[in-house]
Amino acid sequence: MTAKIKILGVIALALAVGVISLNTSAPATALQAKIYKLATFEDITTTNTLSIYGPNSTVWNSYVILSAGIHTSLFGEADKTFQIVPSAAVADNDADFAKAQTFTKRADNKLEATFTVRQGLKWSDGTTLTADDVAFSYNGPLSLNPVKLGGNWPAQVDPDFLDRVEVVNPTTVRFVLKEVPGIARWQYGMLQAPIFQKKYWEPKFTAAKASSDPVKTLYANNGADEPGIGGFNLGQVNAGSFVSHTARPCKDVLGCGAKVEVYTSGYIEDQPGKYHIEIGKKDKLETSYTAGPKVDGLLHNLLGDQNAAVLALTKGDVDFILNPLGVAAGFRQQLSSTPGVATVKNPSNGIFYMSFNMRRAPFSEKAFRQAVGLMIDKEFVCEQLLNSLCNSAYTVVPLPNGFWVNPKFKTDDFLKGLGKGLTEGQRAQAAIKVLKAGGFTWDTEPQADAQKITVVGKGLKFKGQPVKDIELLCPHTGYDPFRSTFCQHAERRLQLMGIPLRANLTGFNIIVSKVFDDQKFDMWVLGWGLGIFPDYLRDFFHSENADAGGDNPEGFNNKDFDKLADQFVAETDLAKAQQIAFQLEEILADEAPYIPLFNAPLFEAYRSDRVKFPYTEVLNGLQGGSGLPSSVELLK
Amino acid sequence: MAKYILKRLFQIILTLWIYLTIVFLLLYLQPGDITSFFINNRTPPEVREQIKAQFGLNKPIWEQYTNVMTNFVTLNLGVSFKEYPRPVWDIVTERMPRTALLFVTAAIISFCFGFILGRLIGWRRGAALEYVSTVSGVFLWTVFTPWFALLMIWLFAFNFQWFPLKGFIDQNLWPGVQQVADVSCDLTGGTNCANFVFNHILLTALVVTLILGAAFIISRFFAEQRTRWLINGSALAITVIGVFNYWSNSIGDVKVGGIFATRPLSMMDLAGDILYHMILPIITLTLISFAGTMLLTRNTMLESLREDYIMAARAKGLPDKAVRDRHAARNALLPVATYFVIGLALSVDGSIFIEKIFTWKGMGWTLLSSATDQDYPVIIGALVFTGIFALFAHLAADVLYALLDPRIRYD
């Protein structure tokens, strides 16, 4: 038997050595082409781009498929500043740019806006992008009802506003609108809708409409061979492993080779002999670069988790880790000291908040909500407990989205009124004052000196009736340690005040179901990822959205706020919209339907010895631009 | 026997129905659904309602249950919510071969290793080998799998660079592959190319197992002791030559090109690449699981060795090797074989930890991501497969019992 085991051992060893040597005896030669390699953690779920804008709108599909620039749009957002800039529409100076965003009244009482489509844009199959493609990109989805298409379609092709798009001539389109859309619906919505090739998609729409389930039929198309207009063509999808893209010839790509200068309030894009865009002011230069693609191909490598991704980055197998949450805290120090790896910290455009069921007492009482806001020491949690891995927040609009943040929220005096910089004792004193003024009493009233609570409160009452036990729904530590830490802090602080609150650390789905669907809850803590234009100021707080399934599950109902919020989303003037946003933010700070808790900055890591980005400091980090595939340079 | 199998088949159907009902209730009665992930201010409530309607989630629970059961009976597993409208069957057939190849191989190696070692330490009770293998086996059996897997990667893939860090194929090699045999790898065909090679490896393994198994049976029952090694050796040699010839000449060529091409490749290269990626996960899986078989074999061996027939065999003057292998180990094999067959069936669902850590996208990973995303049809599809395999494995184990032990009869 021993001899047999030895023989088996030798055979096994020989096989193992054989397999290893098969792979190492003829090692793969280094790729001659310049391939930008990105790590992802989830597979793409479809290659059908219509579906990616619909029910398959995952961040991973967006990173891998859409970031290759398969579509363009009439207008887009400038890098870093996110200001609206022309893309496939010709609006290359201030006068044309302003004109492009105005409407004229029609005889049938509808409105119209006309755009010229930039000439010389080629699809990857060699055909030219025309007004037909633009019109089809709106009329096609409209014909199937954008709501039924799901996902982002109603925001991109809003049937409440858009009636149709007409082709005036091969380079001109006319939008016919039912009513005036505000900036959110127009500039940050419909004008940025993707343009699809009519030749490719029209037969598929026709077939879908003839079927019993048009949406399912449309989304069942593979779509991988869809001609693109951007910098890369889809190469190969190997589910569970990688997705490759090859760069298109620069001469065929919109903007490739153009010199781009992004200013704080202005934008210049110059492609000699083709076009020159110059809008806004040449004030502070935020970034300048030559548009690409400057690489030969993209390789999105699927990795199981952050451990694998960090090892791959350290080893040089990938150049950048794509993840909406950045790199986990545990890896940051390790990566910072890894040769050839650079780390970057950026603010994220998101907010984590606490809110209430304002349909009933005591949550319906402003005094109660304000007191809760005062008692939570955000600086203590972020800086002391969470080791400065988050930034305290006092307004729903994150501070890094500077244009839309009311300047008051940047001043210490104003923020002190919301509790910033106060000691535990000062917070308690302020909260007791607010609660008493709001009609709250205690069996044992809490007391505090300048530093601490000296007497713990017991038996909070509202209008003589004891306040019942309060459940604060929070994501558990495994899901998000930041939010669960905030909840435990809030539980302790509010209990010291005699508020019978208990934090229930539970699953995300349970919170969502209880809060958004059933509306059976007391208080909860969750977060939002936000867009640049703060139309969420209306969406999250307008009483119209307070029904089950709406974005205002707290049931905030303030007629003045509603009126102002309606004005805000209908406003077509940016400066006026900004002023209305400031007023809305002030109302929210006073009414406190949300207690903004914190923003979490994004930490990211990349191979600085291999790649060079035109910029690394940007809201939402480099992942927000999907790793900048169209402007990244490879050093080796 | 036939009557018994028919009776068991009926029981299997009944158990499967109960199992499916429990899976359905566990999934559909939990709070929330996949539309929770569409909550954002750019997706109005009516869109969420529309998605619910599209997926049938707005229907009464009994109607959803009826749909699931009807789908199951008609072998239609429905469409994935997360990869809408991709059929679940398509997802399962894409990922099952990867999981099957890795985990069945690991299960067989782990079983062989564990059985041989268990038999040895059961026979030589009290020897140093018993203490070393028992302590290390129990440590590895109880070790925290993710930690141990990461340690193995860090040590052997990252530091020594003997094995790849991740995945089931080389992400630098395969993007340059344009065609495998007559399968085009362009666009979404890359998956088909990789699965083509996976399926052929599985097929090869099956054929090799059948040939070597047949040779073993022939040599065991129809040949004399002296010629057994000749038959087995010849079968092994013929198989090795056949496999080499098949992979070198018969399957087809590999076409490489484009900017991702690194070097000319053959089918052997591609198969070798997959096998190379399997080594570290298999070593890890073997190390963390062999102890189960080893300890079970050891215990049953110890029980067998106390039996009268062992004493009788020794009294007859049979050599130790014959007593151990033909008398003790043969009887000790029964519970171990059951353990192995059921373990083999359960291996089709993979291991969530191993698949995630080694970036081996198979059924385990699919199960995890579908559960977190509440993609009910995929979860049910994956669990149904496990259930069917497990139930049939039980049946197979019962039949195997009768074959291995002539005393057992099913009436």
PDB file of N, CA, C and O in Angstrom, chain A residues 538-547 552 555-559 561-562:
ATOM      1  N   ARG A 538     -37.345  68.496  -3.722  1.00  0.00           N
ATOM      2  CA  ARG A 538     -38.784  68.346  -3.877  1.00  0.00           C
ATOM      3  C   ARG A 538     -39.194  66.890  -3.669  1.00  0.00           C
ATOM      4  O   ARG A 538     -40.132  66.597  -2.934  1.00  0.00           O
ATOM      5  N   ASP A 539     -38.469  65.980  -4.305  1.00  0.00           N
ATOM      6  CA  ASP A 539     -38.873  64.571  -4.281  1.00  0.00           C
ATOM      7  C   ASP A 539     -38.964  64.000  -2.865  1.00  0.00           C
ATOM      8  O   ASP A 539     -39.873  63.243  -2.554  1.00  0.00           O
ATOM      9  N   PHE A 540     -38.022  64.378  -2.018  1.00  0.00           N
ATOM     10  CA  PHE A 540     -37.978  63.772  -0.676  1.00  0.00           C
ATOM     11  C   PHE A 540     -38.944  64.425   0.319  1.00  0.00           C
ATOM     12  O   PHE A 540     -39.200  63.859   1.377  1.00  0.00           O
ATOM     13  N   PHE A 541     -39.416  65.612  -0.012  1.00  0.00           N
ATOM     14  CA  PHE A 541     -40.178  66.362   1.018  1.00  0.00           C
ATOM     15  C   PHE A 541     -41.526  66.906   0.540  1.00  0.00           C
ATOM     16  O   PHE A 541     -42.248  67.491   1.332  1.00  0.00           O
ATOM     17  N   HIS A 542     -41.848  66.725  -0.715  1.00  0.00           N
ATOM     18  CA  HIS A 542     -43.138  67.245  -1.196  1.00  0.00           C
ATOM     19  C   HIS A 542     -44.248  66.319  -0.715  1.00  0.00           C
ATOM     20  O   HIS A 542     -44.128  65.093  -0.815  1.00  0.00           O
ATOM     21  N   SER A 543     -45.339  66.919  -0.236  1.00  0.00           N
ATOM     22  CA  SER A 543     -46.424  66.097   0.333  1.00  0.00           C
ATOM     23  C   SER A 543     -47.037  65.169  -0.719  1.00  0.00           C
ATOM     24  O   SER A 543     -47.631  64.144  -0.369  1.00  0.00           O
ATOM     25  N   GLU A 544     -46.878  65.543  -1.982  1.00  0.00           N
ATOM     26  CA  GLU A 544     -47.402  64.706  -3.067  1.00  0.00           C
ATOM     27  C   GLU A 544     -46.751  63.315  -3.069  1.00  0.00           C
ATOM     28  O   GLU A 544     -47.339  62.349  -3.551  1.00  0.00           O
ATOM     29  N   ASN A 545     -45.557  63.216  -2.507  1.00  0.00           N
ATOM     30  CA  ASN A 545     -44.827  61.940  -2.530  1.00  0.00           C
ATOM     31  C   ASN A 545     -44.923  61.181  -1.208  1.00  0.00           C
ATOM     32  O   ASN A 545     -44.105  60.311  -0.932  1.00  0.00           O
ATOM     33  N   ALA A 546     -45.939  61.550  -0.381  1.00  0.00           N
ATOM     34  CA  ALA A 546     -46.003  60.957   0.956  1.00  0.00           C
ATOM     35  C   ALA A 546     -46.761  59.630   0.997  1.00  0.00           C
ATOM     36  O   ALA A 546     -46.768  58.953   2.024  1.00  0.00           O
ATOM     37  N   ASP A 547     -47.383  59.244  -0.112  1.00  0.00           N
ATOM     38  CA  ASP A 547     -48.117  57.965  -0.113  1.00  0.00           C
ATOM     39  C   ASP A 547     -47.144  56.792  -0.137  1.00  0.00           C
ATOM     40  O   ASP A 547     -45.960  56.964  -0.425  1.00  0.00           O
ATOM     41  N   ASN A 552     -41.225  60.358   0.028  1.00  0.00           N
ATOM     42  CA  ASN A 552     -41.426  61.143   1.254  1.00  0.00           C
ATOM     43  C   ASN A 552     -42.161  60.285   2.280  1.00  0.00           C
ATOM     44  O   ASN A 552     -43.267  60.606   2.714  1.00  0.00           O
ATOM     45  N   GLY A 555     -43.692  61.623   5.523  1.00  0.00           N
ATOM     46  CA  GLY A 555     -44.978  62.313   5.535  1.00  0.00           C
ATOM     47  C   GLY A 555     -44.868  63.793   5.846  1.00  0.00           C
ATOM     48  O   GLY A 555     -45.800  64.383   6.391  1.00  0.00           O
ATOM     49  N   PHE A 556     -43.737  64.383   5.480  1.00  0.00           N
ATOM     50  CA  PHE A 556     -43.575  65.834   5.689  1.00  0.00           C
ATOM     51  C   PHE A 556     -44.612  66.554   4.830  1.00  0.00           C
ATOM     52  O   PHE A 556     -44.734  66.303   3.633  1.00  0.00           O
ATOM     53  N   ASN A 557     -45.360  67.464   5.469  1.00  0.00           N
ATOM     54  CA  ASN A 557     -46.451  68.131   4.756  1.00  0.00           C
ATOM     55  C   ASN A 557     -46.449  69.603   5.139  1.00  0.00           C
ATOM     56  O   ASN A 557     -46.918  69.978   6.203  1.00  0.00           O
ATOM     57  N   ASN A 558     -45.876  70.414   4.268  1.00  0.00           N
ATOM     58  CA  ASN A 558     -45.763  71.839   4.537  1.00  0.00           C
ATOM     59  C   ASN A 558     -46.129  72.569   3.253  1.00  0.00           C
ATOM     60  O   ASN A 558     -45.423  72.481   2.252  1.00  0.00           O
ATOM     61  N   LYS A 559     -47.273  73.230   3.286  1.00  0.00           N
ATOM     62  CA  LYS A 559     -47.803  73.823   2.053  1.00  0.00           C
ATOM     63  C   LYS A 559     -46.860  74.873   1.458  1.00  0.00           C
ATOM     64  O   LYS A 559     -46.701  74.958   0.233  1.00  0.00           O
ATOM     65  N   PHE A 561     -43.669  74.951   1.782  1.00  0.00           N
ATOM     66  CA  PHE A 561     -42.534  74.221   1.195  1.00  0.00           C
ATOM     67  C   PHE A 561     -42.932  73.622  -0.153  1.00  0.00           C
ATOM     68  O   PHE A 561     -42.188  73.721  -1.137  1.00  0.00           O
ATOM     69  N   ASP A 562     -44.122  73.006  -0.201  1.00  0.00           N
ATOM     70  CA  ASP A 562     -44.590  72.388  -1.448  1.00  0.00           C
ATOM     71  C   ASP A 562     -44.605  73.403  -2.589  1.00  0.00           C
ATOM     72  O   ASP A 562     -44.166  73.110  -3.707  1.00  0.00           O
TER      73      ASP A 562
END
